Amino acid sequence: MTTLRHRLATDTRYLLLSFPLAVISFSLIVAGVAAGLGSAVAFVGLPVLAATAAMARNFADVERVALPAVLGTPVARPDYREAPIGAGWFRRVMNPLTTGQAVMDLLYGIIAFPIAVAAFVVTVTWWAGAIAGLLFPLYGWMIADIQDVHGGLPSLLGLGDGPTVIVVFNTVVGLLFALTLVPVLRGAALIKASIAQAMLTRPVYAQRTMPAHTPGLGLS
C-alpha cells in the first residue's frame, strides 16, 4: 500500500508540475526560435538562437532530474560539446548550437506542450472525479433536495430521479474514478516520460569490470 501511494504521489507530482514547466518552456522556446530565425539574415538572430538552445538545455536538465522517479530507471545526460580552449567570443556564444542534442532539446520543448496539457487535464479530472464522487454522500443530499435539480444523467439512463438514486449514482462514479486513478495517471506519466527519455537522454550502460587475475593461469 505504501508503494502504491508513493507511485500515485510521484506520478501526480510529475504530471502537475510538468504543466507550468511546459507552458513556460514552450512560450520562451517558440519566441526565441521565431526571433532568431526572423533576424538570422541580419546576423543578430544567431546569438538569439544560441541563447534559446542554452535555455532549452536547462529545461531539459530539469526534465531529466524527474525522469528516474517516474521510469524507475536511471537516465544519462547526453554529451554537450564544450567550447574549445582559447575560442573567440563568437565561438563561445554559438557553442550551444554545435551539438545535435540542441535540436532535440528545442523540439522537446515544443512537442511536450500539448502532451503536458492533456496529461494535466486528465490528472485534474480523475482526482476531482474521485474526490467529489467519494465525498458525495456527505453533501449530495442537499443538492438532490434542491427543487431545481432534476435527475440528470441517472434519469436519462432510466435509473430514476430520486435523491437516493442521485447520491448512489454519483458515489459509484466517484468510486470508478478512484479505482482507475492509479493506472490512468501511471499511463499518462509513462507516455510523457517515455517521450522525454527518447529525446533527452542516452542509454545507461553498466560499467564493465575486468576479471580478477588468477595466479597460475597466466600464459607462458
PDB file of C-alpha atoms in Angstrom, residues 13-188:
ATOM      1  CA  ARG A  13       3.522  15.416  -8.837  1.00  0.00           C
ATOM      2  CA  TYR A  14       5.251  14.792 -12.153  1.00  0.00           C
ATOM      3  CA  LEU A  15       2.119  15.430 -14.221  1.00  0.00           C
ATOM      4  CA  LEU A  16       1.025  18.535 -12.315  1.00  0.00           C
ATOM      5  CA  LEU A  17       4.463  20.172 -12.287  1.00  0.00           C
ATOM      6  CA  SER A  18       5.038  19.349 -15.944  1.00  0.00           C
ATOM      7  CA  PHE A  19       2.195  21.653 -16.958  1.00  0.00           C
ATOM      8  CA  PRO A  20       3.611  25.016 -15.793  1.00  0.00           C
ATOM      9  CA  LEU A  21       7.095  23.948 -16.868  1.00  0.00           C
ATOM     10  CA  ALA A  22       5.815  23.085 -20.352  1.00  0.00           C
ATOM     11  CA  VAL A  23       3.895  26.360 -20.643  1.00  0.00           C
ATOM     12  CA  ILE A  24       6.957  28.418 -19.723  1.00  0.00           C
ATOM     13  CA  SER A  25       9.422  26.460 -21.864  1.00  0.00           C
ATOM     14  CA  PHE A  26       7.083  26.365 -24.879  1.00  0.00           C
ATOM     15  CA  SER A  27       6.468  30.113 -24.755  1.00  0.00           C
ATOM     16  CA  LEU A  28      10.139  31.016 -24.403  1.00  0.00           C
ATOM     17  CA  ILE A  29      11.434  28.491 -26.943  1.00  0.00           C
ATOM     18  CA  VAL A  30       8.886  29.385 -29.620  1.00  0.00           C
ATOM     19  CA  ALA A  31       9.517  33.084 -29.101  1.00  0.00           C
ATOM     20  CA  GLY A  32      13.297  32.578 -29.164  1.00  0.00           C
ATOM     21  CA  VAL A  33      13.283  30.397 -32.275  1.00  0.00           C
ATOM     22  CA  ALA A  34      10.925  32.753 -34.098  1.00  0.00           C
ATOM     23  CA  ALA A  35      13.017  35.792 -33.198  1.00  0.00           C
ATOM     24  CA  GLY A  36      16.271  34.043 -34.056  1.00  0.00           C
ATOM     25  CA  LEU A  37      15.142  32.734 -37.425  1.00  0.00           C
ATOM     26  CA  GLY A  38      13.469  36.005 -38.287  1.00  0.00           C
ATOM     27  CA  SER A  39      16.626  38.016 -37.744  1.00  0.00           C
ATOM     28  CA  ALA A  40      19.196  35.388 -38.753  1.00  0.00           C
ATOM     29  CA  VAL A  41      19.876  37.198 -42.027  1.00  0.00           C
ATOM     30  CA  ALA A  42      20.888  40.281 -40.045  1.00  0.00           C
ATOM     31  CA  PHE A  43      23.345  38.152 -38.025  1.00  0.00           C
ATOM     32  CA  VAL A  44      21.664  39.177 -34.760  1.00  0.00           C
ATOM     33  CA  GLY A  45      19.453  36.102 -34.841  1.00  0.00           C
ATOM     34  CA  LEU A  46      22.291  33.615 -34.477  1.00  0.00           C
ATOM     35  CA  PRO A  47      23.154  34.586 -30.881  1.00  0.00           C
ATOM     36  CA  VAL A  48      19.429  34.589 -30.119  1.00  0.00           C
ATOM     37  CA  LEU A  49      19.137  31.015 -31.397  1.00  0.00           C
ATOM     38  CA  ALA A  50      22.188  30.010 -29.369  1.00  0.00           C
ATOM     39  CA  ALA A  51      20.719  31.547 -26.222  1.00  0.00           C
ATOM     40  CA  THR A  52      17.428  29.766 -26.885  1.00  0.00           C
ATOM     41  CA  ALA A  53      19.271  26.454 -27.278  1.00  0.00           C
ATOM     42  CA  ALA A  54      21.084  27.031 -23.981  1.00  0.00           C
ATOM     43  CA  MET A  55      17.754  27.790 -22.300  1.00  0.00           C
ATOM     44  CA  ALA A  56      16.172  24.651 -23.785  1.00  0.00           C
ATOM     45  CA  ARG A  57      19.111  22.660 -22.387  1.00  0.00           C
ATOM     46  CA  ASN A  58      18.345  23.965 -18.897  1.00  0.00           C
ATOM     47  CA  PHE A  59      14.685  22.983 -19.231  1.00  0.00           C
ATOM     48  CA  ALA A  60      15.804  19.554 -20.460  1.00  0.00           C
ATOM     49  CA  ASP A  61      18.016  19.182 -17.397  1.00  0.00           C
ATOM     50  CA  VAL A  62      15.004  19.821 -15.160  1.00  0.00           C
ATOM     51  CA  GLU A  63      13.060  17.130 -17.018  1.00  0.00           C
ATOM     52  CA  ARG A  64      15.950  14.676 -16.741  1.00  0.00           C
ATOM     53  CA  VAL A  65      16.013  15.107 -12.968  1.00  0.00           C
ATOM     54  CA  ALA A  66      12.380  13.987 -12.710  1.00  0.00           C
ATOM     55  CA  LEU A  67      12.603  11.001 -15.067  1.00  0.00           C
ATOM     56  CA  PRO A  68      14.267   8.357 -12.815  1.00  0.00           C
ATOM     57  CA  ALA A  69      11.465   8.535 -10.224  1.00  0.00           C
ATOM     58  CA  VAL A  70       8.805   8.065 -12.913  1.00  0.00           C
ATOM     59  CA  LEU A  71      10.556   5.482 -15.079  1.00  0.00           C
ATOM     60  CA  GLY A  72      12.159   3.593 -12.209  1.00  0.00           C
ATOM     61  CA  THR A  73      15.487   3.510 -14.018  1.00  0.00           C
ATOM     62  CA  PRO A  74      18.460   5.885 -14.162  1.00  0.00           C
ATOM     63  CA  VAL A  75      18.960   8.082 -17.202  1.00  0.00           C
ATOM     64  CA  ALA A  76      22.130   9.613 -18.573  1.00  0.00           C
ATOM     65  CA  ARG A  77      22.641  13.166 -19.754  1.00  0.00           C
ATOM     66  CA  PRO A  78      23.817  13.430 -23.371  1.00  0.00           C
ATOM     67  CA  ASP A  79      27.258  14.843 -24.002  1.00  0.00           C
ATOM     68  CA  TYR A  80      27.209  18.552 -24.761  1.00  0.00           C
ATOM     69  CA  ARG A  81      30.282  19.782 -26.601  1.00  0.00           C
ATOM     70  CA  GLU A  82      32.254  22.404 -24.711  1.00  0.00           C
ATOM     71  CA  ALA A  83      33.784  25.377 -26.465  1.00  0.00           C
ATOM     72  CA  PRO A  84      37.475  24.797 -27.312  1.00  0.00           C
ATOM     73  CA  ILE A  85      40.050  26.367 -25.043  1.00  0.00           C
ATOM     74  CA  GLY A  86      41.062  29.725 -26.421  1.00  0.00           C
ATOM     75  CA  ALA A  87      37.984  30.025 -28.648  1.00  0.00           C
ATOM     76  CA  GLY A  88      36.844  33.506 -29.545  1.00  0.00           C
ATOM     77  CA  TRP A  89      33.788  35.169 -28.121  1.00  0.00           C
ATOM     78  CA  PHE A  90      31.619  34.319 -31.131  1.00  0.00           C
ATOM     79  CA  ARG A  91      32.576  30.641 -30.956  1.00  0.00           C
ATOM     80  CA  ARG A  92      31.743  30.557 -27.253  1.00  0.00           C
ATOM     81  CA  VAL A  93      28.428  32.326 -27.822  1.00  0.00           C
ATOM     82  CA  MET A  94      27.435  29.924 -30.591  1.00  0.00           C
ATOM     83  CA  ASN A  95      28.637  26.809 -28.754  1.00  0.00           C
ATOM     84  CA  PRO A  96      25.135  25.672 -27.604  1.00  0.00           C
ATOM     85  CA  LEU A  97      24.210  25.170 -31.271  1.00  0.00           C
ATOM     86  CA  THR A  98      27.215  22.987 -32.114  1.00  0.00           C
ATOM     87  CA  THR A  99      25.726  19.745 -30.805  1.00  0.00           C
ATOM     88  CA  GLY A 100      22.915  17.727 -32.326  1.00  0.00           C
ATOM     89  CA  GLN A 101      21.253  17.381 -28.929  1.00  0.00           C
ATOM     90  CA  ALA A 102      20.389  21.090 -29.102  1.00  0.00           C
ATOM     91  CA  VAL A 103      17.841  20.325 -31.809  1.00  0.00           C
ATOM     92  CA  MET A 104      16.269  17.588 -29.687  1.00  0.00           C
ATOM     93  CA  ASP A 105      16.067  19.892 -26.676  1.00  0.00           C
ATOM     94  CA  LEU A 106      14.318  22.563 -28.734  1.00  0.00           C
ATOM     95  CA  LEU A 107      11.926  20.078 -30.338  1.00  0.00           C
ATOM     96  CA  TYR A 108      11.038  18.540 -26.998  1.00  0.00           C
ATOM     97  CA  GLY A 109      10.166  21.965 -25.597  1.00  0.00           C
ATOM     98  CA  ILE A 110       7.597  22.289 -28.377  1.00  0.00           C
ATOM     99  CA  ILE A 111       6.317  18.702 -28.512  1.00  0.00           C
ATOM    100  CA  ALA A 112       5.967  18.379 -24.736  1.00  0.00           C
ATOM    101  CA  PHE A 113       3.495  21.267 -24.513  1.00  0.00           C
ATOM    102  CA  PRO A 114       0.333  19.553 -25.868  1.00  0.00           C
ATOM    103  CA  ILE A 115       1.269  16.330 -24.080  1.00  0.00           C
ATOM    104  CA  ALA A 116       1.681  18.146 -20.760  1.00  0.00           C
ATOM    105  CA  VAL A 117      -1.625  19.974 -21.238  1.00  0.00           C
ATOM    106  CA  ALA A 118      -3.513  16.738 -21.953  1.00  0.00           C
ATOM    107  CA  ALA A 119      -1.832  14.955 -19.040  1.00  0.00           C
ATOM    108  CA  PHE A 120      -2.661  17.844 -16.696  1.00  0.00           C
ATOM    109  CA  VAL A 121      -6.338  17.783 -17.723  1.00  0.00           C
ATOM    110  CA  VAL A 122      -6.514  14.013 -17.202  1.00  0.00           C
ATOM    111  CA  THR A 123      -4.851  14.287 -13.789  1.00  0.00           C
ATOM    112  CA  VAL A 124      -7.124  17.060 -12.527  1.00  0.00           C
ATOM    113  CA  THR A 125     -10.242  15.371 -13.937  1.00  0.00           C
ATOM    114  CA  TRP A 126      -9.529  11.979 -12.343  1.00  0.00           C
ATOM    115  CA  TRP A 127      -8.571  13.437  -8.983  1.00  0.00           C
ATOM    116  CA  ALA A 128     -11.616  15.744  -8.951  1.00  0.00           C
ATOM    117  CA  GLY A 129     -13.941  12.941 -10.017  1.00  0.00           C
ATOM    118  CA  ALA A 130     -12.607  10.578  -7.356  1.00  0.00           C
ATOM    119  CA  ILE A 131     -12.695  13.103  -4.504  1.00  0.00           C
ATOM    120  CA  ALA A 132     -16.027  14.687  -5.415  1.00  0.00           C
ATOM    121  CA  GLY A 133     -17.675  11.310  -6.016  1.00  0.00           C
ATOM    122  CA  LEU A 134     -16.452   9.580  -2.866  1.00  0.00           C
ATOM    123  CA  LEU A 135     -17.457  12.573  -0.739  1.00  0.00           C
ATOM    124  CA  PHE A 136     -20.817  12.964  -2.492  1.00  0.00           C
ATOM    125  CA  PRO A 137     -22.762  11.152   0.264  1.00  0.00           C
ATOM    126  CA  LEU A 138     -21.724  13.960   2.640  1.00  0.00           C
ATOM    127  CA  TYR A 139     -23.165  16.807   0.592  1.00  0.00           C
ATOM    128  CA  GLY A 140     -25.125  15.155  -2.202  1.00  0.00           C
ATOM    129  CA  TRP A 141     -28.359  15.046  -0.208  1.00  0.00           C
ATOM    130  CA  MET A 142     -28.500  18.826  -0.081  1.00  0.00           C
ATOM    131  CA  ILE A 143     -28.012  19.032  -3.832  1.00  0.00           C
ATOM    132  CA  ALA A 144     -30.596  16.335  -4.512  1.00  0.00           C
ATOM    133  CA  ASP A 145     -33.187  18.130  -2.339  1.00  0.00           C
ATOM    134  CA  ILE A 146     -32.969  21.324  -4.381  1.00  0.00           C
ATOM    135  CA  GLN A 147     -36.201  21.544  -6.356  1.00  0.00           C
ATOM    136  CA  ASP A 148     -34.491  22.888  -9.495  1.00  0.00           C
ATOM    137  CA  VAL A 149     -32.172  19.888  -9.625  1.00  0.00           C
ATOM    138  CA  HIS A 150     -33.599  17.044 -11.661  1.00  0.00           C
ATOM    139  CA  GLY A 151     -32.396  13.522 -12.059  1.00  0.00           C
ATOM    140  CA  GLY A 152     -29.687  14.440 -14.535  1.00  0.00           C
ATOM    141  CA  LEU A 153     -27.755  11.546 -16.020  1.00  0.00           C
ATOM    142  CA  PRO A 154     -29.375   8.861 -13.806  1.00  0.00           C
ATOM    143  CA  SER A 155     -32.779   9.979 -15.062  1.00  0.00           C
ATOM    144  CA  LEU A 156     -31.620   9.930 -18.684  1.00  0.00           C
ATOM    145  CA  LEU A 157     -30.346   6.387 -18.151  1.00  0.00           C
ATOM    146  CA  GLY A 158     -33.723   5.335 -16.776  1.00  0.00           C
ATOM    147  CA  LEU A 159     -32.481   4.825 -13.228  1.00  0.00           C
ATOM    148  CA  GLY A 160     -34.862   7.296 -11.644  1.00  0.00           C
ATOM    149  CA  ASP A 161     -34.519  10.806 -10.269  1.00  0.00           C
ATOM    150  CA  GLY A 162     -34.923  10.446  -6.509  1.00  0.00           C
ATOM    151  CA  PRO A 163     -32.339  11.789  -4.030  1.00  0.00           C
ATOM    152  CA  THR A 164     -31.124   8.291  -3.187  1.00  0.00           C
ATOM    153  CA  VAL A 165     -30.583   7.443  -6.845  1.00  0.00           C
ATOM    154  CA  ILE A 166     -28.629  10.661  -7.415  1.00  0.00           C
ATOM    155  CA  VAL A 167     -26.418  10.114  -4.386  1.00  0.00           C
ATOM    156  CA  VAL A 168     -25.739   6.459  -5.132  1.00  0.00           C
ATOM    157  CA  PHE A 169     -25.074   7.104  -8.807  1.00  0.00           C
ATOM    158  CA  ASN A 170     -22.555   9.890  -8.201  1.00  0.00           C
ATOM    159  CA  THR A 171     -20.847   7.880  -5.464  1.00  0.00           C
ATOM    160  CA  VAL A 172     -20.423   4.924  -7.800  1.00  0.00           C
ATOM    161  CA  VAL A 173     -18.994   7.220 -10.464  1.00  0.00           C
ATOM    162  CA  GLY A 174     -16.539   8.582  -7.908  1.00  0.00           C
ATOM    163  CA  LEU A 175     -15.594   5.039  -6.951  1.00  0.00           C
ATOM    164  CA  LEU A 176     -14.858   4.232 -10.593  1.00  0.00           C
ATOM    165  CA  PHE A 177     -12.614   7.301 -10.832  1.00  0.00           C
ATOM    166  CA  ALA A 178     -10.841   6.221  -7.650  1.00  0.00           C
ATOM    167  CA  LEU A 179     -10.323   2.639  -8.829  1.00  0.00           C
ATOM    168  CA  THR A 180      -8.859   3.766 -12.151  1.00  0.00           C
ATOM    169  CA  LEU A 181      -6.842   6.670 -10.717  1.00  0.00           C
ATOM    170  CA  VAL A 182      -3.552   4.805 -10.389  1.00  0.00           C
ATOM    171  CA  PRO A 183      -3.492   3.098 -13.836  1.00  0.00           C
ATOM    172  CA  VAL A 184      -4.717   6.203 -15.674  1.00  0.00           C
ATOM    173  CA  LEU A 185      -2.161   8.528 -14.075  1.00  0.00           C
ATOM    174  CA  ARG A 186       0.539   5.890 -14.464  1.00  0.00           C
ATOM    175  CA  GLY A 187      -0.204   5.615 -18.166  1.00  0.00           C
ATOM    176  CA  ALA A 188      -0.173   9.385 -18.642  1.00  0.00           C
TER     177      ALA A 188
END
